[in-house]
Each structure stands twice: as C-alpha cells, then as structure tokens.
Short mmCIF file of C-alpha atoms in Angstrom, two decimals:
data_model
loop_
_atom_site.label_atom_id
_atom_site.label_comp_id
_atom_site.label_asym_id
_atom_site.label_seq_id
_atom_site.Cartn_x
_atom_site.Cartn_y
_atom_site.Cartn_z
CA MET A 253 -18.92 -13.28 4.98
CA GLU A 254 -20.79 -12.77 8.62
CA THR A 255 -18.54 -16.48 9.76
CA LEU A 256 -15.46 -14.82 8.54
CA PHE A 257 -15.92 -12.64 11.63
CA ALA A 258 -15.90 -13.50 15.17
CA THR A 259 -19.94 -11.97 16.22
CA ARG A 260 -20.32 -12.01 20.22
CA SER A 261 -21.59 -8.66 21.61
CA ILE A 262 -19.27 -7.79 24.51
CA ARG A 263 -20.62 -3.89 26.05
CA ARG A 264 -17.58 -4.38 29.47
CA PRO A 265 -14.39 -3.86 28.81
CA LEU A 266 -12.27 -5.62 27.52
CA ARG A 267 -9.83 -8.47 29.16
CA LEU A 268 -7.43 -9.42 27.10
CA SER A 269 -8.75 -12.79 25.76
CA ASP A 270 -12.07 -10.71 24.82
CA LYS A 271 -9.08 -9.18 22.21
CA LEU A 272 -7.40 -12.08 20.95
CA TRP A 273 -10.84 -13.38 20.91
CA LEU A 274 -12.18 -10.93 18.55
CA ILE A 275 -9.40 -10.32 16.23
CA ASN A 276 -9.81 -11.21 13.05
CA TRP A 277 -8.17 -14.10 12.60
CA PRO A 278 -9.11 -15.00 8.55
CA LEU A 279 -7.75 -11.88 7.64
CA LEU A 280 -4.33 -13.16 8.67
CA LEU A 281 -4.97 -16.74 8.16
CA THR A 282 -4.87 -14.51 4.51
CA ALA A 283 -2.20 -12.39 4.55
CA CYS A 284 -0.39 -15.70 5.10
CA VAL A 285 -1.30 -17.47 1.37
CA LEU A 286 0.50 -13.78 -0.29
CA ALA A 287 3.06 -13.60 2.04
CA GLY A 288 3.82 -17.22 1.43
CA ILE A 289 2.97 -17.13 -2.12
CA GLY A 290 5.93 -14.42 -1.84
CA THR A 291 7.95 -16.69 -0.34
CA ALA A 292 7.96 -19.87 -3.30
CA THR A 293 8.54 -16.84 -5.60
CA LEU A 294 11.57 -15.16 -4.10
CA TYR A 295 12.48 -19.04 -3.77
CA SER A 296 11.93 -19.41 -7.20
CA VAL A 297 14.06 -15.86 -8.58
CA SER A 298 16.91 -17.24 -6.79
CA GLY A 299 17.41 -20.26 -8.74
CA GLY A 300 15.95 -22.77 -6.17
CA SER A 301 17.97 -20.72 -3.28
CA PHE A 302 16.37 -18.75 0.32
CA GLN A 303 18.56 -16.54 -0.49
CA PRO A 304 19.18 -13.95 -0.77
CA TRP A 305 15.44 -12.47 -0.64
CA ALA A 306 13.19 -15.42 0.84
CA GLU A 307 14.23 -15.98 4.36
CA ARG A 308 14.71 -12.73 4.81
CA HIS A 309 10.87 -11.87 3.30
CA THR A 310 9.57 -15.03 4.98
CA PHE A 311 11.49 -14.21 8.88
CA ARG A 312 10.15 -9.93 7.88
CA PHE A 313 6.75 -11.74 7.52
CA LEU A 314 6.52 -13.56 10.72
CA ILE A 315 8.13 -10.56 12.88
CA MET A 316 5.25 -8.34 11.61
CA LEU A 317 2.92 -10.84 12.57
CA GLY A 318 3.22 -9.98 15.73
CA ILE A 319 3.93 -7.50 16.29
CA VAL A 320 -0.19 -7.05 14.62
CA VAL A 321 -1.43 -8.97 17.25
CA ALA A 322 0.29 -7.20 19.80
CA MET A 323 -0.76 -3.72 18.18
CA ALA A 324 -4.43 -5.09 17.72
CA ILE A 325 -4.37 -5.35 21.52
CA VAL A 326 -3.47 -1.91 21.67
CA ARG A 327 -6.81 0.88 22.29
CA LEU A 328 -8.29 2.16 19.28
CA ASP A 329 -7.53 6.47 21.57
CA VAL A 330 -3.67 5.00 21.21
CA TRP A 331 -3.30 4.78 17.58
CA MET A 332 -5.54 8.33 18.06
CA LYS A 333 -3.78 10.33 19.39
CA LEU A 334 -1.17 8.91 18.28
CA ALA A 335 -2.06 9.88 13.47
CA TYR A 336 -1.01 13.89 13.74
CA PRO A 337 2.99 12.87 15.26
CA ALA A 338 3.13 10.02 13.40
CA TYR A 339 2.46 12.72 10.56
CA LEU A 340 4.69 15.48 11.70
CA VAL A 341 7.40 13.27 11.86
CA ALA A 342 7.19 11.15 8.50
CA LEU A 343 7.18 14.47 7.15
CA ALA A 344 10.71 15.88 8.09
CA MET A 345 11.94 12.76 6.99
CA LEU A 346 10.40 12.97 3.96
CA ALA A 347 11.67 16.57 4.02
CA LEU A 348 15.49 15.78 5.21
CA VAL A 349 14.94 13.52 2.52
CA PRO A 350 16.96 15.86 -0.66
CA PHE A 351 19.28 16.53 2.56
CA VAL A 352 20.13 13.51 3.99
CA GLY A 353 18.85 10.50 1.03
CA SER A 354 21.34 8.35 0.09
CA GLU A 355 20.98 8.24 -4.71
CA ALA A 356 20.65 4.84 -6.53
CA LEU A 357 19.69 5.29 -10.15
CA GLY A 358 19.57 8.96 -10.15
CA ALA A 359 16.84 9.61 -7.16
CA LYS A 360 17.06 10.14 -3.93
CA ARG A 361 14.36 8.20 -1.65
CA TRP A 362 15.73 6.31 0.69
CA ILE A 363 17.22 7.16 3.95
CA ASP A 364 20.68 5.48 5.79
CA ALA A 365 20.48 4.81 9.58
CA GLY A 366 23.32 3.03 10.08
CA PRO A 367 22.36 -1.27 10.09
CA ILE A 368 18.36 -0.07 8.27
CA SER A 369 17.72 2.06 5.36
CA PHE A 370 13.96 2.88 4.99
CA GLN A 371 11.94 4.92 2.29
CA PRO A 372 10.14 7.94 4.62
CA SER A 373 7.53 7.67 1.64
CA GLU A 374 6.49 4.43 2.50
CA LEU A 375 5.69 6.04 6.06
CA MET A 376 3.77 9.10 4.80
CA LYS A 377 0.88 6.48 2.87
CA LEU A 378 0.34 5.33 6.39
CA ALA A 379 0.72 8.84 8.65
CA LEU A 380 -1.59 10.35 5.76
CA VAL A 381 -4.09 7.34 6.84
CA ALA A 382 -3.75 7.73 10.48
CA ALA A 383 -3.44 12.20 9.68
CA LEU A 384 -7.01 11.94 8.39
CA ALA A 385 -9.24 9.54 9.58
CA ARG A 386 -8.17 11.67 12.94
CA PHE A 387 -8.83 14.98 11.24
CA TYR A 388 -12.51 13.70 10.29
CA PHE A 389 -12.54 12.20 13.75
CA GLN A 390 -13.60 15.65 15.37
CA LEU A 391 -15.53 17.88 12.23
CA PRO A 392 -18.77 17.14 12.56
CA PRO A 393 -20.05 15.78 9.70
CA GLU A 394 -22.83 19.17 8.80
CA LYS A 395 -19.37 20.52 8.32
CA VAL A 396 -17.90 18.48 6.21
CA GLY A 397 -18.94 19.78 2.84
CA LYS A 398 -17.89 23.29 3.79
CA PRO A 399 -15.27 25.06 0.78
CA LEU A 400 -13.03 26.37 3.76
CA VAL A 401 -12.81 23.18 5.27
CA VAL A 402 -12.05 20.79 2.20
CA LEU A 403 -9.21 22.76 1.58
CA LEU A 404 -7.80 21.47 5.19
CA PRO A 405 -6.87 17.88 4.08
CA LEU A 406 -5.75 18.49 0.88
CA ALA A 407 -3.27 20.32 2.07
CA ILE A 408 -2.55 18.23 4.86
CA ILE A 409 -2.44 15.95 0.88
CA GLY A 410 -0.98 18.22 -0.54
CA VAL A 411 2.47 18.80 1.30
CA PRO A 412 3.33 15.80 0.93
CA VAL A 413 3.02 15.48 -2.44
CA LEU A 414 5.40 17.91 -3.06
CA LEU A 415 8.28 16.76 -1.01
CA THR A 416 7.92 13.71 -2.56
CA MET A 417 7.79 14.66 -6.32
CA GLN A 418 11.02 16.49 -5.04
CA GLN A 419 13.19 13.27 -4.57
CA PRO A 420 11.89 12.19 -7.42
CA ASP A 421 9.05 9.42 -6.61
CA LEU A 422 6.01 9.90 -8.59
CA GLY A 423 4.62 6.49 -8.09
CA SER A 424 4.41 7.94 -4.71
CA ALA A 425 2.92 10.83 -4.84
CA CYS A 426 0.59 9.61 -6.91
CA LEU A 427 -0.67 6.93 -4.63
CA PHE A 428 -0.91 9.98 -1.74
CA VAL A 429 -3.28 11.54 -3.73
CA ALA A 430 -5.28 8.27 -4.72
CA LEU A 431 -5.34 7.34 -1.51
CA GLY A 432 -6.06 10.63 0.42
CA LEU A 433 -8.79 11.79 -2.33
CA SER A 434 -10.66 8.00 -1.20
CA LEU A 435 -10.61 9.15 2.61
CA MET A 436 -11.82 12.27 1.77
CA PHE A 437 -14.94 10.56 -0.61
CA LEU A 438 -15.83 8.06 2.20
CA ALA A 439 -16.11 10.99 4.41
CA GLY A 440 -18.67 12.08 2.80
CA VAL A 441 -16.65 15.63 0.54
CA PRO A 442 -19.80 16.07 -2.05
CA LEU A 443 -18.82 15.19 -5.65
CA ARG A 444 -18.49 18.19 -6.46
CA TYR A 445 -15.48 19.11 -5.84
CA PHE A 446 -13.92 15.78 -6.78
CA ALA A 447 -15.37 17.02 -10.66
CA LEU A 448 -13.86 20.77 -10.04
CA GLY A 449 -10.81 18.59 -8.99
CA GLY A 450 -10.64 16.87 -12.53
CA LEU A 451 -11.03 19.81 -14.10
CA LEU A 452 -8.34 21.71 -12.29
CA ALA A 453 -6.05 19.11 -13.24
CA LEU A 454 -7.10 18.22 -16.84
CA ALA A 455 -6.31 22.28 -16.97
CA SER A 456 -2.64 22.12 -15.63
CA LEU A 457 -1.51 19.32 -17.49
CA PRO A 458 1.69 21.41 -19.68
CA VAL A 459 2.57 23.03 -16.52
CA ILE A 460 2.68 19.15 -14.59
CA TRP A 461 4.50 18.00 -17.85
CA SER A 462 6.83 20.42 -18.28
CA GLY A 463 8.28 19.34 -14.42
CA MET A 464 8.95 16.42 -15.26
CA HIS A 465 11.77 14.74 -15.26
CA ASP A 466 13.16 13.54 -18.70
CA TYR A 467 13.61 10.31 -17.65
CA GLN A 468 9.91 9.93 -16.51
CA LYS A 469 8.39 11.84 -19.70
CA ARG A 470 10.18 9.02 -21.07
CA ARG A 471 7.88 6.33 -19.42
CA VAL A 472 5.22 8.04 -20.49
CA GLU A 473 5.37 8.12 -23.78
CA VAL A 474 7.04 4.69 -23.76
CA PHE A 475 3.45 4.11 -21.69
CA LEU A 476 1.67 5.26 -24.97
CA ASN A 477 3.97 4.39 -27.79
CA PRO A 478 5.30 0.40 -26.11
CA GLY A 479 7.65 -0.15 -28.92
CA MET A 480 9.80 3.33 -29.97
CA ASP A 481 12.88 1.56 -27.32
CA PRO A 482 12.08 -1.66 -26.35
CA LEU A 483 15.46 -2.00 -25.18
CA GLY A 484 15.58 1.98 -23.41
CA ALA A 485 13.17 2.25 -21.40
CA GLY A 486 10.55 0.19 -22.98
CA TYR A 487 13.13 -2.44 -21.66
CA HIS A 488 11.25 -3.60 -18.08
CA ILE A 489 7.64 -3.70 -20.05
CA THR A 490 8.51 -5.59 -23.52
CA GLN A 491 10.39 -8.39 -20.58
CA SER A 492 7.61 -8.28 -18.16
CA LYS A 493 4.61 -9.16 -21.39
CA ILE A 494 6.71 -11.48 -22.32
CA ALA A 495 6.66 -13.19 -19.51
CA LEU A 496 3.42 -13.35 -18.71
CA GLY A 497 2.51 -14.21 -22.46
CA ALA A 498 4.53 -17.50 -22.38
CA GLY A 499 3.23 -18.37 -18.95
CA GLY A 500 -0.18 -18.86 -21.01
CA ILE A 501 -3.12 -20.39 -18.82
CA ALA A 502 -2.04 -22.61 -16.49
CA GLY A 503 1.80 -21.28 -16.48
CA LYS A 504 5.36 -23.30 -17.52
CA GLY A 505 6.33 -24.31 -13.78
CA PHE A 506 7.45 -23.13 -10.32
CA MET A 507 10.99 -22.23 -10.91
CA GLN A 508 10.33 -23.52 -14.94
CA GLY A 509 10.54 -18.96 -16.01
CA THR A 510 12.93 -18.63 -18.32
CA GLN A 511 12.48 -15.05 -18.21
CA SER A 512 12.80 -15.12 -14.87
CA GLN A 513 16.47 -18.00 -14.38
CA LEU A 514 17.80 -15.64 -16.55
CA ASP A 515 17.28 -12.67 -15.43
CA PHE A 516 15.54 -10.97 -18.34
CA VAL A 517 12.84 -9.38 -16.30
CA PRO A 518 14.87 -6.45 -14.68
CA GLU A 519 13.95 -6.03 -10.08
CA LYS A 520 11.72 -9.62 -10.52
CA HIS A 521 11.78 -10.10 -6.97
CA THR A 522 10.59 -6.17 -5.68
CA ASP A 523 8.30 -4.13 -8.22
CA PHE A 524 7.95 -6.60 -11.33
CA ILE A 525 7.53 -9.78 -8.94
CA ALA A 526 4.13 -9.85 -10.70
CA SER A 527 5.62 -10.74 -14.14
CA ILE A 528 7.87 -14.49 -12.73
CA ILE A 529 4.45 -15.42 -11.24
CA GLY A 530 2.46 -14.43 -14.83
CA GLU A 531 5.75 -16.98 -16.64
CA GLU A 532 5.55 -19.82 -13.77
CA TRP A 533 1.65 -19.55 -12.56
CA GLY A 534 0.00 -18.78 -15.95
CA PHE A 535 -2.79 -17.06 -16.08
CA THR A 536 -4.74 -19.40 -14.09
CA GLY A 537 -2.69 -18.12 -10.97
CA MET A 538 -2.79 -14.41 -11.65
CA LEU A 539 -6.48 -15.07 -11.10
CA ILE A 540 -6.41 -17.11 -8.19
CA LEU A 541 -3.39 -14.76 -6.53
CA ILE A 542 -6.16 -11.48 -7.45
CA ALA A 543 -9.24 -13.24 -5.46
CA VAL A 544 -6.59 -13.80 -2.46
CA TYR A 545 -6.21 -9.53 -2.98
CA GLY A 546 -9.68 -9.02 -3.46
CA LEU A 547 -10.99 -11.40 -0.71
CA LEU A 548 -7.77 -9.26 1.72
CA ILE A 549 -9.66 -6.08 0.61
CA LEU A 550 -13.30 -7.56 1.21
CA MET A 551 -13.19 -8.49 4.50
CA MET A 552 -10.94 -5.20 5.39
CA MET A 553 -13.92 -3.14 3.70
CA LEU A 554 -16.59 -5.71 5.58
CA MET A 555 -14.79 -5.11 9.25
CA ALA A 556 -14.85 -0.83 8.36
CA GLN A 557 -19.12 -1.12 7.80
CA ARG A 558 -18.83 -3.31 11.65
CA CYS A 559 -17.67 -0.25 13.16
CA GLU A 560 -19.59 2.53 14.55
CA ASN A 561 -16.52 4.86 15.59
CA ARG A 562 -15.55 7.73 12.48
CA PHE A 563 -11.58 7.07 12.99
CA ALA A 564 -12.30 3.20 13.09
CA ARG A 565 -13.71 2.75 10.13
CA LEU A 566 -11.20 5.66 8.16
CA ALA A 567 -8.46 3.65 9.87
CA ILE A 568 -9.61 0.70 8.36
CA ALA A 569 -11.32 2.17 5.22
CA GLY A 570 -7.31 3.47 4.47
CA SER A 571 -5.37 0.31 5.02
CA ALA A 572 -7.70 -1.47 2.61
CA MET A 573 -7.42 1.08 0.45
CA THR A 574 -3.64 1.32 0.12
CA PHE A 575 -4.14 -2.04 -0.58
CA PHE A 576 -5.71 -1.48 -3.23
CA LEU A 577 -4.54 0.56 -4.80
CA TYR A 578 -0.67 -1.42 -4.64
CA VAL A 579 -2.32 -4.50 -5.44
CA PHE A 580 -3.60 -2.12 -9.12
CA ILE A 581 -1.01 -0.16 -9.85
CA ASN A 582 1.85 -2.94 -9.51
CA LEU A 583 -0.18 -5.47 -11.93
CA ALA A 584 -1.34 -2.10 -14.56
CA MET A 585 2.17 -1.18 -14.38
CA VAL A 586 3.32 -4.69 -15.33
CA THR A 587 0.51 -5.42 -17.41
CA GLY A 588 1.87 -1.71 -19.23
CA LEU A 589 -2.01 -0.01 -18.28
CA VAL A 590 -0.34 2.35 -16.84
CA PRO A 591 3.49 4.24 -17.07
CA VAL A 592 5.80 1.61 -14.85
CA VAL A 593 6.10 3.61 -11.86
CA GLY A 594 8.02 1.42 -9.09
CA ILE A 595 5.41 -0.55 -7.07
CA PRO A 596 5.36 -3.20 -4.99
CA LEU A 597 2.95 -6.08 -5.03
CA PRO A 598 2.22 -6.23 -1.56
CA LEU A 599 3.28 -9.02 1.05
CA VAL A 600 4.85 -10.38 -1.73
CA SER A 601 7.28 -8.36 -3.14
CA TYR A 602 10.42 -8.10 -1.54
CA GLY A 603 11.26 -5.00 0.66
CA GLY A 604 11.50 -4.47 4.16
CA THR A 605 9.97 -1.05 4.40
CA SER A 606 7.39 -1.32 2.51
CA MET A 607 5.89 -4.68 4.92
CA THR A 608 6.31 -2.70 8.04
CA THR A 609 4.09 -0.30 6.05
CA LEU A 610 1.49 -2.28 5.52
CA MET A 611 1.42 -4.72 7.78
CA ILE A 612 1.41 -1.66 10.60
CA GLY A 613 -1.28 -0.32 8.74
CA LEU A 614 -2.88 -3.63 9.00
CA GLY A 615 -1.92 -2.90 12.94
CA VAL A 616 -4.06 -0.54 13.76
CA ALA A 617 -7.28 -1.58 11.35
CA MET A 618 -6.83 -4.62 14.21
CA SER A 619 -7.13 -2.18 16.75
CA ALA A 620 -10.04 -0.17 14.88
CA TYR A 621 -12.21 -3.33 14.91
CA VAL A 622 -10.79 -5.20 17.95
CA HIS A 623 -11.89 -2.03 20.13
CA GLY A 624 -14.15 0.94 17.62
CA ARG A 625 -16.93 -2.69 16.45
CA ASP A 626 -19.55 -0.08 19.57
CA GLY A 627 -17.81 3.72 19.08
CA ARG A 628 -15.66 3.17 22.18
CA ALA A 629 -11.91 4.03 21.85
#
C-alpha cells in the first residue's frame, strides 16, 4: 500500500512542484472511477441519454476535481483558520432554513439563492469535521478526557442536530451524531463516555419517539414490518428490494433493468441509485462498487496515519468517516437494513450539494496530507 503514496520526504519550504508531487493521485483516480459509475448509471436511468442528469453530474465532478487539486496547494493553516467561521456560517444557515427555506414533501431543507439552491445540512457535515479537528488540535492531549472538556464538542455536535431535526431531516441529524462521535473517539475520548452516552440514548428512546413526525414513525414501523404498507410508506424499499433481487449474481445488463427503465424505483437517480446498479450489474457489480469505496476509504485512513499534524490527521479521518457513513447508511437503506432516511451514494448519486461538500472535504484532506505529514501547517 505504500506504493499508493508519494514517499519523498521534503523538509524545505514546499514549492508548487513539490505539492503537486505529494498529491495522492491514486485517490483522485479512485474518485474518478466512482463518478464514472455514477455517470453511466444516470445515463442508463435516463433511457440512454446524458440529459437531464448524466451530463450535469460529469460536469460538476470535473469542476470539483480541479478545485480539489487547487485546494491541495493551499497551506493547511488557512483551513484551520477557516474552521470555526465555516462552522458558524453553516450554523446560521441551518437556523435560517425554517424561515427562508423552500418546502418540498413536507420538509424545509433547501435555501434558494437566485439560480442555485443548496442544502445547509450538507455544508454542516464538512464544517463539523473542520470545527472538531480544530478544537482537538488546540486541546492538550491530557485534557481530552476531562468531563467538562467533553461537553464542549458535544455542544458543537448537538446544536446542528437540533436545528436539522426541526426541518425535519432525520438522516442528516443521525449522520452528524455518528460523524461527531467518531471524531471524538479518534481524538482519544475515553470509551466510558460512549458507554454512558449509549445508556442515556436508550433511556431517552420514548422521548425521541414522541418527538418524531408521523411520517418518520411510519418509516420506522415499515422498517420493523416491511410488508405492512407496500403501496404507501413501504413502496420505496419494496421496489428497491425487487430491483436488487432481479439482478441476481451477474445482473440484467446495462440499460436492461426493468425496474429502472419502467420507473418502478422512486428516486432512482439520487438516494436509490444503488438499486439500479444492483439490478443491472447484479451482486458482482455491487461487490465491485463496495470494493472501490473500500479502497478510497482505506487510502484516506492511511493518509491520516502518515500525518504528524493533529488537525491534519483528524481532518483526513473525518473526511474518510463521512464517505464511510454515507456509503454504509445508503446501502443499508436500499437493502432494508435501516429505515429510509434520504442519504445519497457519494459521487454516484445525482446531487450538486452533496458532491460539492464531499469534494471540498476531499480537498481539505488532500491539503492536510500534502502539508501535514511532517507536522508543519
């Protein structure tokens, strides 16, 4: 695995050529493979056309790929200085969503800004990683386990969770919790706090259930009893399972999936795109997709391990955890292992905000790897 990375040690000030040499190009190539899978699948679900999704998906990715390379050249201390302001801006936008957000399907999650619209909760996923990495970078290691010190990162996680639940966006709220707690664990917070938090979460389940919206309760009920409402709340997951089962071992072939071509699978270009891949390429195709994601995440974790700068390690690990949680929740959702929560498949699903957020996170991680390997920022 060492051969996947540039190993030249450079102790003098980095020149542009040095920075370009230190970029993890195999990682970017792996991201290109995922975006290519997304383009091919979006072409298929459009009935053999690059419109309306495949062309935009490809264009967005190429633009963001250039931005990732540009971000890798920027010094790491720039991203560190921007961490807290970015968190506060994302928090302010989350707070504004109930007042100025656009409503769709009973939820307000988007802000329209002229010709573009964006989802503040997606930006918060990136800002949360940066803010927690900055917090633990400044904190002396011997204070990480102090009870009062543990409360501050919990507040950094908890405030956006409460704001996101008001939209309501249960999927993003769950992802904030999982992502934040993962970073606290990687930062060295003792396991006893996680055990205590787990017990408190179990004890508060009745309160959480009473505060959930009716459609969210319905999704949980359908998850526990998949056959109770196949034409209503259970329609998405029922059609997804049919598509995956129809694919078998080898799949029906490119553009041959009846569930996708006949529009049986809802949200086939966004949250349920994995169902289409499973129908057209079968179990074998899904294994290859998971392997590509696994390679991407493994390379990022090895990048984090090679960094001496604490902010760099946590920023890269946080970006890797973001990819992992997106992939895990999405694949568990389309296979019925967790309730439907609306999480896209990274770099494969159609969606501008999620791709922008993930690629900016990749850019910060690349900058951290280029500049943080010998402890310098």
